[in-house]
Each structure stands twice: as C-alpha cells, then as structure tokens.
C-alpha cells in the first residue's frame, strides 16, 4: 500500500498515533526524572491507551452483529458536523454574554482550563449543571432561560432527528455494508 491508501482509512493513523503516544510514555518513564516523567507518562500513556481502545471498533465493524452499530456511530458522527457548528456557536455566544455581563460569577483563574472556563461553564449549563442563584439580575436570568431552551430543548431534539436519519440511512444498506466492512478488514 502507498502512503495515500494507508492514511485513507482513519483507523491506520489512529493506530500510528496510539503507538507513538505509548512509545513516548515509555521513553519518558526511562529517560526523564520522576516528576517530569509522571505527567508525560500519564498524559501520553492515557491518550495512547484510549486510541488503542478506539481502534478495536475497526474489528467490530467486520462483524454482523456489531458492524451495523459501528457504522451507525460513524454515520451519526459524520452527520453531526453541522450540529456541532451550531452548538459551538451557541456556546461561544452565550459564553461571551455571561463573560461580559456578569464577570464576578465566573472563575477566570480556574486551575484546569483557565480563561476558557466561561465557555466550559456554558457547555455544562447546556447539560443541566448550573445554579440559578448565581444569575442575580433579570437580564442574566432571561438569557439563562433562553440558553437552556436553545440547548436543552431545540438542539437536543435536532440531535435526535439527525440520529434517526443516520440510523435509517445505515439500516437501508446494512447487508451490503456488512460485507463491505469484512472486505475492508481483509484488505487491510
């Protein structure tokens, strides 16, 4: 196989990246001092292990029982791209509103994500993690309600519709896709 054919499948670059992360973790463990090595070993090793775990889905795609599910997941993730743009735009819009409107309620020096914390807060708000008492003025409370309706009702229903369409698309060609998945695994 040429390089172009090798990287045409997402699974091969994932495998290479996983191997690189694990090798970097092993090298850091044996070469660096204990303090520096611990952070690198934990980060690179955990990313490598996660990528190896994701690579198992390639083998699931060749099976009749799990292959359709893996193809559905891949199709849903592909079809979610415009949805993620809309969600990201909403997170940034509401994040900038709360950032400029009520800077006292946001922790700008958050130890984990630093200045990105207001946007992480809005993402968590979309998941239902918020305290209404921190929104102490009427305008912030109104925007909070709009943000919850936008993310919790409108976007969630849109995501469910996208998932249903993707499911139908994969289900229609399930038998052909099962055989194609087995063929791709044999070729690789």
Coordinates of N, CA, C and O in Angstrom, one line a residue:
X1 N 0.8 -1.2 0.0 CA 0.0 0.0 0.0 C 0.9 1.3 0.0 O 1.9 1.3 0.7
X2 N 0.4 2.2 -0.8 CA 1.1 3.5 -0.7 C 0.7 4.3 0.5 O -0.3 4.0 1.2
X3 N 1.3 5.4 0.7 CA 1.0 6.3 1.9 C -0.4 6.8 1.8 O -1.1 6.9 2.8
X4 N -0.8 7.2 0.6 CA -2.1 7.7 0.4 C -3.2 6.7 0.8 O -4.2 7.0 1.5
X5 N -3.0 5.5 0.3 CA -4.0 4.4 0.6 C -4.0 4.1 2.1 O -5.0 3.8 2.7
X6 N -2.8 4.2 2.7 CA -2.7 3.8 4.1 C -3.4 4.8 5.0 O -4.1 4.4 6.0
X7 N -3.3 6.1 4.7 CA -4.0 7.1 5.6 C -5.4 7.4 5.1 O -6.1 8.2 5.8
X8 N -5.9 6.7 4.0 CA -7.2 6.9 3.6 C -8.2 6.4 4.6 O -9.3 7.0 4.8
X9 N -7.8 5.4 5.4 CA -8.7 4.8 6.4 C -8.3 5.5 7.7 O -7.1 5.6 8.1
X10 N -9.2 6.0 8.5 CA -9.0 6.7 9.7 C -8.3 5.8 10.8 O -7.6 6.2 11.7
X11 N -8.5 4.5 10.6 CA -8.0 3.6 11.6 C -6.5 3.5 11.6 O -5.9 3.3 12.7
X12 N -5.9 3.5 10.5 CA -4.4 3.4 10.4 C -3.7 4.6 11.1 O -2.8 4.4 11.9
X13 N -4.0 5.9 10.8 CA -3.4 7.0 11.5 C -3.6 6.9 13.0 O -2.8 7.3 13.8
X14 N -4.8 6.5 13.4 CA -5.1 6.3 14.8 C -4.2 5.3 15.5 O -3.7 5.5 16.6
X15 N -3.9 4.2 14.8 CA -3.0 3.2 15.3 C -1.6 3.7 15.4 O -0.9 3.5 16.4
X16 N -1.2 4.5 14.4 CA 0.2 5.1 14.5 C 0.3 6.1 15.6 O 1.3 6.1 16.4
X17 N -0.7 6.9 15.8 CA -0.7 7.9 16.9 C -0.7 7.2 18.2 O 0.0 7.7 19.2
X18 N -1.5 6.2 18.4 CA -1.6 5.4 19.6 C -0.2 4.8 19.9 O 0.3 4.9 21.1
X19 N 0.4 4.3 19.0 CA 1.8 3.7 19.2 C 2.8 4.7 19.5 O 3.6 4.6 20.4
X20 N 2.7 5.9 18.9 CA 3.6 7.0 19.2 C 3.4 7.5 20.6 O 4.4 7.7 21.3
X21 N 2.2 7.6 21.1 CA 1.9 8.1 22.4 C 2.5 7.1 23.5 O 3.1 7.5 24.5
X22 N 2.2 5.8 23.2 CA 2.7 4.8 24.2 C 4.2 4.8 24.2 O 4.9 4.7 25.2
X23 N 4.9 4.9 23.0 CA 6.3 4.9 23.0 C 6.9 6.1 23.6 O 7.9 6.0 24.4
X24 N 6.2 7.3 23.5 CA 6.7 8.5 24.1 C 6.5 8.3 25.7 O 7.4 8.8 26.4
X25 N 5.5 7.7 26.1 CA 5.3 7.4 27.5 C 6.4 6.5 28.1 O 6.9 6.8 29.2
X26 N 6.7 5.5 27.4 CA 7.7 4.6 27.8 C 9.1 5.3 27.9 O 9.9 5.1 28.8
X27 N 9.4 6.0 26.8 CA 10.7 6.8 26.8 C 10.8 7.8 27.9 O 11.8 7.9 28.6
X28 N 9.7 8.5 28.2 CA 9.7 9.5 29.3 C 9.9 8.8 30.6 O 10.6 9.3 31.5
X29 N 9.3 7.6 30.8 CA 9.4 6.9 32.0 C 10.9 6.5 32.3 O 11.4 6.6 33.5
X30 N 11.6 6.1 31.3 CA 13.0 5.7 31.5 C 14.1 6.8 31.4 O 15.2 6.6 31.8
X31 N 13.7 7.9 30.7 CA 14.8 8.9 30.4 C 14.7 10.1 31.4 O 15.7 10.6 31.8
X32 N 13.4 10.6 31.6 CA 13.3 11.8 32.4 C 13.3 11.5 33.9 O 13.1 10.4 34.3
X33 N 13.4 12.6 34.7 CA 13.3 12.5 36.1 C 11.9 12.1 36.5 O 11.0 12.3 35.7
X34 N 11.7 11.7 37.8 CA 10.4 11.2 38.2 C 9.3 12.2 38.1 O 8.2 11.8 37.7
X35 N 9.5 13.4 38.5 CA 8.5 14.4 38.5 C 8.0 14.7 37.0 O 6.8 14.7 36.7
X36 N 8.9 15.0 36.1 CA 8.6 15.3 34.8 C 8.0 14.1 34.1 O 7.1 14.2 33.2
X37 N 8.6 13.0 34.3 CA 8.1 11.8 33.7 C 6.7 11.4 34.0 O 5.9 10.9 33.2
X38 N 6.3 11.6 35.3 CA 4.9 11.3 35.7 C 3.9 11.9 34.9 O 2.9 11.3 34.5
X39 N 4.0 13.2 34.7 CA 3.0 14.0 33.9 C 3.0 13.5 32.4 O 1.9 13.3 31.9
X40 N 4.1 13.3 31.8 CA 4.2 12.8 30.4 C 3.7 11.4 30.3 O 2.9 11.1 29.4
X41 N 4.1 10.5 31.2 CA 3.7 9.1 31.2 C 2.2 9.0 31.3 O 1.5 8.3 30.6
X42 N 1.6 9.8 32.3 CA 0.2 9.7 32.5 C -0.6 10.3 31.2 O -1.6 9.7 30.8
X43 N -0.1 11.4 30.7 CA -0.8 12.0 29.6 C -0.7 11.2 28.3 O -1.7 10.8 27.7
X44 N 0.5 11.0 27.9 CA 0.8 10.2 26.7 C 0.3 8.8 26.8 O -0.3 8.3 25.8
X45 N 0.5 8.2 27.9 CA 0.1 6.8 28.0 C -1.5 6.7 28.0 O -2.0 5.7 27.4
X46 N -2.1 7.6 28.7 CA -3.6 7.5 28.7 C -4.2 7.8 27.3 O -5.2 7.2 26.9
X47 N -3.6 8.8 26.6 CA -4.1 9.0 25.2 C -3.8 7.8 24.3 O -4.7 7.4 23.5
X48 N -2.7 7.2 24.4 CA -2.4 6.0 23.6 C -3.3 4.9 23.9 O -3.8 4.2 23.0
X49 N -3.6 4.7 25.2 CA -4.5 3.6 25.6 C -5.9 3.8 25.1 O -6.6 2.9 24.6
X50 N -6.3 5.1 25.1 CA -7.7 5.4 24.6 C -7.7 5.2 23.1 O -8.7 4.7 22.6
X51 N -6.7 5.6 22.4 CA -6.7 5.5 20.9 C -6.6 4.0 20.5 O -7.3 3.6 19.6
X52 N -5.9 3.2 21.3 CA -5.9 1.7 21.0 C -7.3 1.1 21.3 O -7.8 0.3 20.5
X53 N -8.0 1.6 22.3 CA -9.3 1.1 22.6 C -10.3 1.5 21.5 O -11.1 0.7 21.0
X54 N -10.2 2.7 20.9 CA -11.0 3.2 19.8 C -10.7 2.3 18.6 O -11.6 2.0 17.8
X55 N -9.5 1.9 18.4 CA -9.1 1.1 17.3 C -9.8 -0.3 17.3 O -9.9 -0.9 16.2
X56 N -10.3 -0.7 18.4 CA -11.0 -2.0 18.4 C -12.3 -1.9 17.6 O -12.7 -2.9 17.1
X57 N -12.8 -0.7 17.5 CA -14.0 -0.6 16.7 C -13.9 -1.0 15.2 O -14.8 -1.4 14.6
X58 N -12.6 -1.0 14.7 CA -12.4 -1.4 13.3 C -12.7 -2.9 13.2 O -13.3 -3.3 12.2
X59 N -12.4 -3.7 14.2 CA -12.6 -5.1 14.2 C -14.1 -5.4 14.4 O -14.7 -6.3 13.9
X60 N -14.8 -4.6 15.2 CA -16.2 -4.7 15.4 C -17.0 -4.5 14.1 O -18.0 -5.0 13.9
X61 N -16.4 -3.6 13.2 CA -17.1 -3.2 12.0 C -17.2 -4.4 11.0 O -18.1 -4.4 10.2
X62 N -16.4 -5.4 11.2 CA -16.5 -6.6 10.3 C -17.5 -7.6 10.7 O -17.8 -8.5 10.0
X63 N -18.0 -7.5 12.0 CA -18.9 -8.5 12.5 C -20.3 -8.1 12.1 O -20.7 -6.9 11.9
X64 N -21.2 -9.1 11.9 CA -22.5 -8.9 11.5 C -23.3 -8.2 12.6 O -24.2 -7.3 12.4
X65 N -23.1 -8.6 13.9 CA -23.9 -8.1 15.0 C -23.5 -6.6 15.4 O -24.3 -5.8 15.6
X66 N -22.2 -6.4 15.5 CA -21.7 -5.1 15.9 C -21.3 -4.2 14.8 O -21.2 -3.0 15.0
X67 N -21.2 -4.7 13.6 CA -20.8 -3.9 12.4 C -21.8 -2.8 12.1 O -21.4 -1.7 11.8
X68 N -23.1 -3.1 12.1 CA -24.1 -2.1 11.8 C -24.0 -1.0 12.9 O -24.2 0.2 12.5
X69 N -23.8 -1.4 14.1 CA -23.8 -0.4 15.2 C -22.6 0.6 15.0 O -22.7 1.8 15.2
X70 N -21.4 0.0 14.6 CA -20.2 0.8 14.4 C -20.5 1.8 13.2 O -20.1 2.9 13.3
X71 N -21.1 1.3 12.2 CA -21.4 2.1 11.0 C -22.4 3.2 11.4 O -22.3 4.3 10.9
X72 N -23.3 2.9 12.2 CA -24.3 3.9 12.7 C -23.6 5.0 13.5 O -23.9 6.2 13.3
X73 N -22.7 4.6 14.4 CA -22.0 5.6 15.2 C -21.1 6.5 14.2 O -21.1 7.7 14.4
X74 N -20.4 5.9 13.3 CA -19.6 6.6 12.4 C -20.5 7.6 11.5 O -20.1 8.8 11.3
X75 N -21.6 7.1 11.1 CA -22.5 8.0 10.3 C -23.1 9.1 11.1 O -23.2 10.2 10.6
X76 N -23.5 8.8 12.3 CA -24.0 9.8 13.2 C -23.0 10.9 13.5 O -23.2 12.1 13.4
X77 N -21.7 10.5 13.8 CA -20.7 11.4 14.0 C -20.4 12.3 12.8 O -20.2 13.5 12.9
X78 N -20.5 11.7 11.6 CA -20.3 12.4 10.3 C -21.4 13.4 10.1 O -21.2 14.6 9.8
X79 N -22.7 13.0 10.4 CA -23.8 13.8 10.1 C -24.0 14.9 11.2 O -24.7 15.9 11.0
X80 N -23.3 14.8 12.3 CA -23.4 15.8 13.4 C -22.5 17.0 13.2 O -22.6 18.0 13.9
X81 N -21.7 17.0 12.1 CA -20.8 18.1 11.9 C -21.5 19.5 11.9 O -21.1 20.4 12.6
X82 N -22.6 19.7 11.1 CA -23.3 21.0 11.1 C -23.9 21.3 12.5 O -23.9 22.4 12.9
X83 N -24.4 20.2 13.2 CA -24.9 20.4 14.5 C -23.9 20.9 15.5 O -24.1 21.8 16.3
X84 N -22.6 20.4 15.4 CA -21.6 20.8 16.3 C -21.2 22.3 16.0 O -20.8 23.0 16.9
X85 N -21.3 22.7 14.8 CA -21.1 24.2 14.4 C -22.1 25.0 15.1 O -21.8 26.0 15.7
X86 N -23.4 24.6 15.0 CA -24.4 25.4 15.7 C -24.3 25.4 17.2 O -24.4 26.4 17.9
X87 N -24.0 24.2 17.8 CA -23.7 24.1 19.2 C -22.6 25.0 19.7 O -22.6 25.7 20.6
X88 N -21.5 24.9 18.9 CA -20.3 25.7 19.3 C -20.6 27.2 19.2 O -20.1 28.0 20.0
X89 N -21.3 27.6 18.2 CA -21.7 29.0 18.0 C -22.5 29.4 19.2 O -22.3 30.5 19.8
X90 N -23.5 28.6 19.6 CA -24.3 28.9 20.8 C -23.5 29.0 22.1 O -23.7 29.9 22.9
X91 N -22.6 28.1 22.2 CA -21.7 28.1 23.4 C -20.9 29.4 23.5 O -20.8 30.0 24.5
X92 N -20.3 29.7 22.3 CA -19.5 31.0 22.3 C -20.4 32.2 22.5 O -20.0 33.1 23.2
X93 N -21.5 32.2 21.9 CA -22.4 33.4 22.0 C -22.9 33.6 23.5 O -22.7 34.7 24.0
X94 N -23.4 32.5 24.1 CA -23.8 32.6 25.5 C -22.7 32.8 26.4 O -22.7 33.5 27.4
X95 N -21.5 32.2 26.1 CA -20.3 32.3 26.9 C -19.8 33.8 26.9 O -19.5 34.3 28.0
X96 N -19.8 34.4 25.8 CA -19.4 35.8 25.7 C -20.4 36.7 26.4 O -20.0 37.7 27.1
X97 N -21.7 36.4 26.3 CA -22.7 37.2 27.1 C -22.4 37.1 28.6 O -22.3 38.2 29.2
X98 N -22.3 35.9 29.1 CA -22.1 35.8 30.6 C -20.7 36.3 31.0 O -20.6 36.8 32.1
X99 N -19.8 36.2 30.1 CA -18.4 36.7 30.4 C -18.4 38.2 30.5 O -17.9 38.8 31.5
X100 N -19.1 38.9 29.7 CA -19.2 40.4 29.7 C -20.3 40.9 30.7 O -20.1 42.0 31.2
X101 N -21.3 40.2 30.9 CA -22.4 40.6 31.7 C -22.2 40.5 33.2 O -22.4 41.3 34.0
X102 N -21.7 39.3 33.6 CA -21.5 39.0 35.0 C -20.1 38.4 35.2 O -20.0 37.2 35.6
X103 N -19.1 39.2 35.0 CA -17.8 38.6 35.2 C -17.5 38.1 36.6 O -16.6 37.3 36.9
X104 N -18.2 38.6 37.6 CA -17.9 38.2 39.0 C -18.3 36.8 39.3 O -17.8 36.2 40.2
X105 N -19.3 36.3 38.5 CA -19.7 34.9 38.9 C -18.9 33.8 38.2 O -19.1 32.7 38.4
X106 N -18.0 34.2 37.3 CA -17.2 33.3 36.6 C -15.8 33.2 37.2 O -15.2 34.2 37.5
X107 N -15.2 32.1 37.3 CA -13.9 31.9 37.8 C -12.9 31.9 36.7 O -12.7 30.9 36.0
X108 N -12.3 33.1 36.5 CA -11.3 33.2 35.3 C -10.0 32.5 35.6 O -9.3 32.2 34.6
X109 N -9.7 32.2 36.8 CA -8.4 31.5 37.1 C -8.6 30.1 37.5 O -8.0 29.5 38.4
X110 N -9.6 29.5 36.8 CA -9.8 28.1 37.0 C -8.6 27.2 36.7 O -7.9 27.4 35.7
X111 N -8.2 26.4 37.7 CA -7.0 25.7 37.6 C -6.9 24.7 36.5 O -5.8 24.4 36.0
X112 N -8.0 24.2 36.0 CA -8.0 23.2 34.9 C -7.9 23.8 33.5 O -7.1 23.4 32.7
X113 N -8.8 24.7 33.2 CA -8.9 25.2 31.9 C -8.7 26.7 31.7 O -8.7 27.2 30.6
X114 N -8.4 27.4 32.8 CA -8.0 28.8 32.8 C -9.1 29.7 32.2 O -10.2 29.7 32.5
X115 N -8.7 30.5 31.2 CA -9.6 31.5 30.6 C -10.7 30.9 29.8 O -11.6 31.7 29.4
X116 N -10.6 29.7 29.5 CA -11.7 29.0 28.7 C -12.9 28.6 29.6 O -13.9 28.2 29.1
X117 N -12.7 28.8 30.9 CA -13.7 28.4 31.8 C -15.1 28.9 31.6 O -16.1 28.2 31.7
X118 N -15.3 30.2 31.2 CA -16.7 30.7 30.9 C -17.4 29.8 29.8 O -18.6 29.6 29.9
X119 N -16.7 29.4 28.8 CA -17.3 28.6 27.8 C -17.5 27.2 28.2 O -18.6 26.6 27.8
X120 N -16.7 26.6 29.0 CA -16.9 25.3 29.6 C -18.2 25.4 30.5 O -19.0 24.5 30.6
X121 N -18.3 26.5 31.2 CA -19.5 26.7 32.1 C -20.8 26.7 31.3 O -21.8 26.1 31.7
X122 N -20.8 27.3 30.1 CA -22.0 27.4 29.3 C -22.2 26.0 28.7 O -23.4 25.5 28.6
X123 N -21.2 25.2 28.4 CA -21.4 23.8 27.9 C -22.0 23.0 29.0 O -22.9 22.2 28.8
X124 N -21.5 23.2 30.3 CA -22.1 22.5 31.4 C -23.5 22.9 31.7 O -24.4 22.1 32.0
X125 N -23.8 24.2 31.4 CA -25.1 24.7 31.6 C -26.1 24.0 30.6 O -27.2 23.6 30.9
X126 N -25.6 23.7 29.3 CA -26.4 23.0 28.3 C -26.7 21.6 28.8 O -27.7 21.0 28.4
X127 N -25.8 21.0 29.7 CA -26.0 19.7 30.2 C -26.9 19.7 31.5 O -27.1 18.6 32.1
X128 N -27.3 20.9 31.9 CA -28.1 21.0 33.1 C -27.3 21.2 34.4 O -27.9 21.2 35.5
X129 N -26.0 21.5 34.3 CA -25.2 21.7 35.5 C -25.1 23.2 35.7 O -24.2 23.9 35.1
X130 N -26.0 23.8 36.6 CA -25.9 25.2 36.9 C -26.6 25.5 38.2 O -27.4 24.7 38.7
X131 N -26.3 26.7 38.7 CA -27.0 27.1 39.9 C -27.7 28.4 39.6 O -27.1 29.4 39.3
X132 N -29.0 28.4 39.5 CA -29.8 29.6 39.1 C -29.6 30.8 40.1 O -29.8 31.9 39.7
X133 N -29.2 30.5 41.3 CA -29.0 31.6 42.2 C -27.8 32.5 41.8 O -27.7 33.7 42.2
X134 N -26.9 32.0 41.0 CA -25.7 32.8 40.6 C -26.1 33.8 39.5 O -25.3 34.8 39.3
X135 N -27.2 33.7 38.9 CA -27.7 34.6 37.9 C -28.6 35.6 38.6 O -29.8 35.4 38.7
X136 N -28.0 36.7 39.1 CA -28.7 37.5 40.1 C -29.5 38.7 39.5 O -30.1 39.4 40.3
X137 N -29.4 39.0 38.2 CA -30.2 40.1 37.7 C -31.1 39.5 36.6 O -31.0 38.4 36.1
X138 N -32.1 40.3 36.3 CA -33.2 39.9 35.4 C -32.7 39.5 34.0 O -33.1 38.5 33.4
X139 N -31.8 40.3 33.4 CA -31.3 40.1 32.1 C -30.6 38.8 32.0 O -30.8 38.0 31.1
X140 N -29.7 38.5 33.0 CA -29.0 37.3 33.0 C -29.9 36.1 33.2 O -29.7 35.0 32.6
X141 N -30.9 36.2 34.0 CA -31.9 35.1 34.2 C -32.7 34.9 32.9 O -32.9 33.7 32.5
X142 N -33.0 35.9 32.2 CA -33.7 35.7 30.9 C -32.8 35.0 29.9 O -33.3 34.1 29.2
X143 N -31.6 35.4 29.8 CA -30.6 34.8 28.9 C -30.4 33.4 29.3 O -30.2 32.5 28.4
X144 N -30.3 33.1 30.6 CA -30.2 31.7 31.1 C -31.3 30.8 30.6 O -31.1 29.7 30.1
X145 N -32.5 31.3 30.7 CA -33.7 30.6 30.2 C -33.6 30.3 28.7 O -33.9 29.2 28.2
X146 N -33.3 31.4 28.0 CA -33.1 31.2 26.5 C -32.0 30.2 26.2 O -32.2 29.4 25.3
X147 N -30.9 30.3 26.9 CA -29.8 29.3 26.7 C -30.3 27.9 27.0 O -29.9 27.0 26.2
X148 N -31.0 27.7 28.0 CA -31.5 26.4 28.4 C -32.5 25.9 27.4 O -32.5 24.7 27.0
X149 N -33.4 26.7 26.9 CA -34.3 26.3 25.8 C -33.6 26.0 24.5 O -33.9 25.0 23.9
X150 N -32.6 26.8 24.2 CA -31.9 26.6 23.0 C -31.1 25.3 23.0 O -31.2 24.5 22.1
X151 N -30.4 25.1 24.1 CA -29.5 23.9 24.1 C -30.3 22.7 24.6 O -30.0 21.6 24.1
X152 N -31.1 22.8 25.6 CA -31.8 21.7 26.2 C -33.0 21.2 25.4 O -33.2 20.0 25.4
X153 N -33.7 22.0 24.7 CA -34.9 21.6 24.0 C -34.6 21.6 22.5 O -34.7 20.5 21.9
X154 N -34.3 22.7 21.9 CA -34.2 22.8 20.5 C -33.0 21.9 19.9 O -33.2 21.1 19.1
X155 N -31.8 22.1 20.5 CA -30.7 21.4 19.9 C -30.8 19.9 20.3 O -30.3 19.0 19.5
X156 N -31.3 19.5 21.4 CA -31.4 18.1 21.7 C -32.4 17.4 20.8 O -32.1 16.3 20.3
X157 N -33.5 18.0 20.5 CA -34.5 17.5 19.5 C -33.9 17.4 18.1 O -34.1 16.4 17.4
X158 N -33.1 18.4 17.8 CA -32.4 18.4 16.5 C -31.4 17.2 16.4 O -31.3 16.5 15.4
X159 N -30.7 17.0 17.5 CA -29.7 15.9 17.5 C -30.4 14.5 17.4 O -30.0 13.6 16.7
X160 N -31.6 14.4 18.1 CA -32.3 13.2 18.0 C -32.8 12.9 16.5 O -32.7 11.8 16.0
X161 N -33.2 14.0 15.9 CA -33.7 13.9 14.5 C -32.5 13.5 13.6 O -32.6 12.6 12.7
X162 N -31.3 14.1 13.8 CA -30.1 13.7 13.0 C -29.8 12.2 13.2 O -29.5 11.5 12.3
X163 N -29.8 11.8 14.5 CA -29.5 10.4 14.8 C -30.5 9.4 14.1 O -30.1 8.4 13.6
X164 N -31.8 9.8 14.1 CA -32.8 9.0 13.4 C -32.6 8.9 11.9 O -32.7 7.8 11.4
X165 N -32.3 10.0 11.3 CA -32.0 10.0 9.9 C -30.7 9.1 9.6 O -30.7 8.4 8.6
X166 N -29.7 9.2 10.4 CA -28.5 8.5 10.2 C -28.8 7.0 10.4 O -28.2 6.2 9.6
X167 N -29.6 6.6 11.3 CA -29.9 5.2 11.6 C -30.6 4.6 10.4 O -30.3 3.6 9.9
X168 N -31.6 5.4 9.8 CA -32.3 4.9 8.7 C -31.4 4.7 7.5 O -31.5 3.7 6.7
X169 N -30.5 5.7 7.3 CA -29.5 5.6 6.2 C -28.7 4.3 6.2 O -28.4 3.7 5.2
X170 N -28.2 4.0 7.4 CA -27.3 2.8 7.6 C -28.2 1.6 7.5 O -27.7 0.6 6.9
X171 N -29.3 1.6 8.1 CA -30.2 0.4 8.1 C -30.6 -0.1 6.7 O -30.7 -1.3 6.5
X172 N -30.8 0.9 5.8 CA -31.2 0.5 4.5 C -30.1 -0.3 3.8 O -30.4 -1.3 3.1
X173 N -28.9 0.0 4.0 CA -27.8 -0.7 3.3 C -27.0 -1.6 4.3 O -25.8 -1.8 4.1
X174 N -27.7 -2.2 5.3 CA -27.0 -2.9 6.3 C -26.3 -4.2 5.7 O -25.1 -4.5 6.1
X175 N -26.9 -4.9 4.9 CA -26.3 -6.2 4.4 C -25.1 -5.9 3.5 O -24.0 -6.5 3.7
X176 N -25.2 -4.9 2.6 CA -24.1 -4.5 1.8 C -23.0 -4.0 2.6 O -21.8 -4.3 2.4
X177 N -23.3 -3.2 3.6 CA -22.2 -2.6 4.4 C -21.5 -3.6 5.3 O -20.3 -3.5 5.5
X178 N -22.3 -4.7 5.7 CA -21.6 -5.7 6.5 C -20.6 -6.5 5.6 O -19.4 -6.7 6.1
X179 N -20.9 -6.8 4.4 CA -20.0 -7.4 3.5 C -18.8 -6.5 3.2 O -17.6 -7.0 3.1
X180 N -19.1 -5.2 3.0 CA -18.0 -4.3 2.6 C -17.1 -4.1 3.8 O -15.9 -4.0 3.6
X181 N -17.6 -4.1 5.0 CA -16.8 -4.0 6.2 C -15.8 -5.2 6.4 O -14.7 -5.0 6.7
X182 N -16.3 -6.4 6.1 CA -15.5 -7.6 6.2 C -14.4 -7.5 5.1 O -13.2 -7.8 5.3
X183 N -14.8 -7.1 3.9 CA -13.8 -6.9 2.8 C -12.7 -5.9 3.1 O -11.5 -6.2 2.9
X184 N -13.1 -4.8 3.7 CA -12.1 -3.8 4.1 C -11.1 -4.3 5.1 O -9.9 -4.1 5.1
X185 N -11.6 -5.1 6.1 CA -10.8 -5.6 7.1 C -9.8 -6.7 6.5 O -8.6 -6.7 6.9
X186 N -10.3 -7.5 5.6 CA -9.4 -8.5 4.9 C -8.3 -7.8 4.1 O -7.2 -8.2 4.1
X187 N -8.7 -6.7 3.4 CA -7.7 -6.0 2.6 C -6.6 -5.3 3.5 O -5.4 -5.3 3.1
X188 N -7.0 -4.8 4.6 CA -6.0 -4.1 5.5 C -5.1 -5.2 6.1 O -4.1 -5.0 6.5

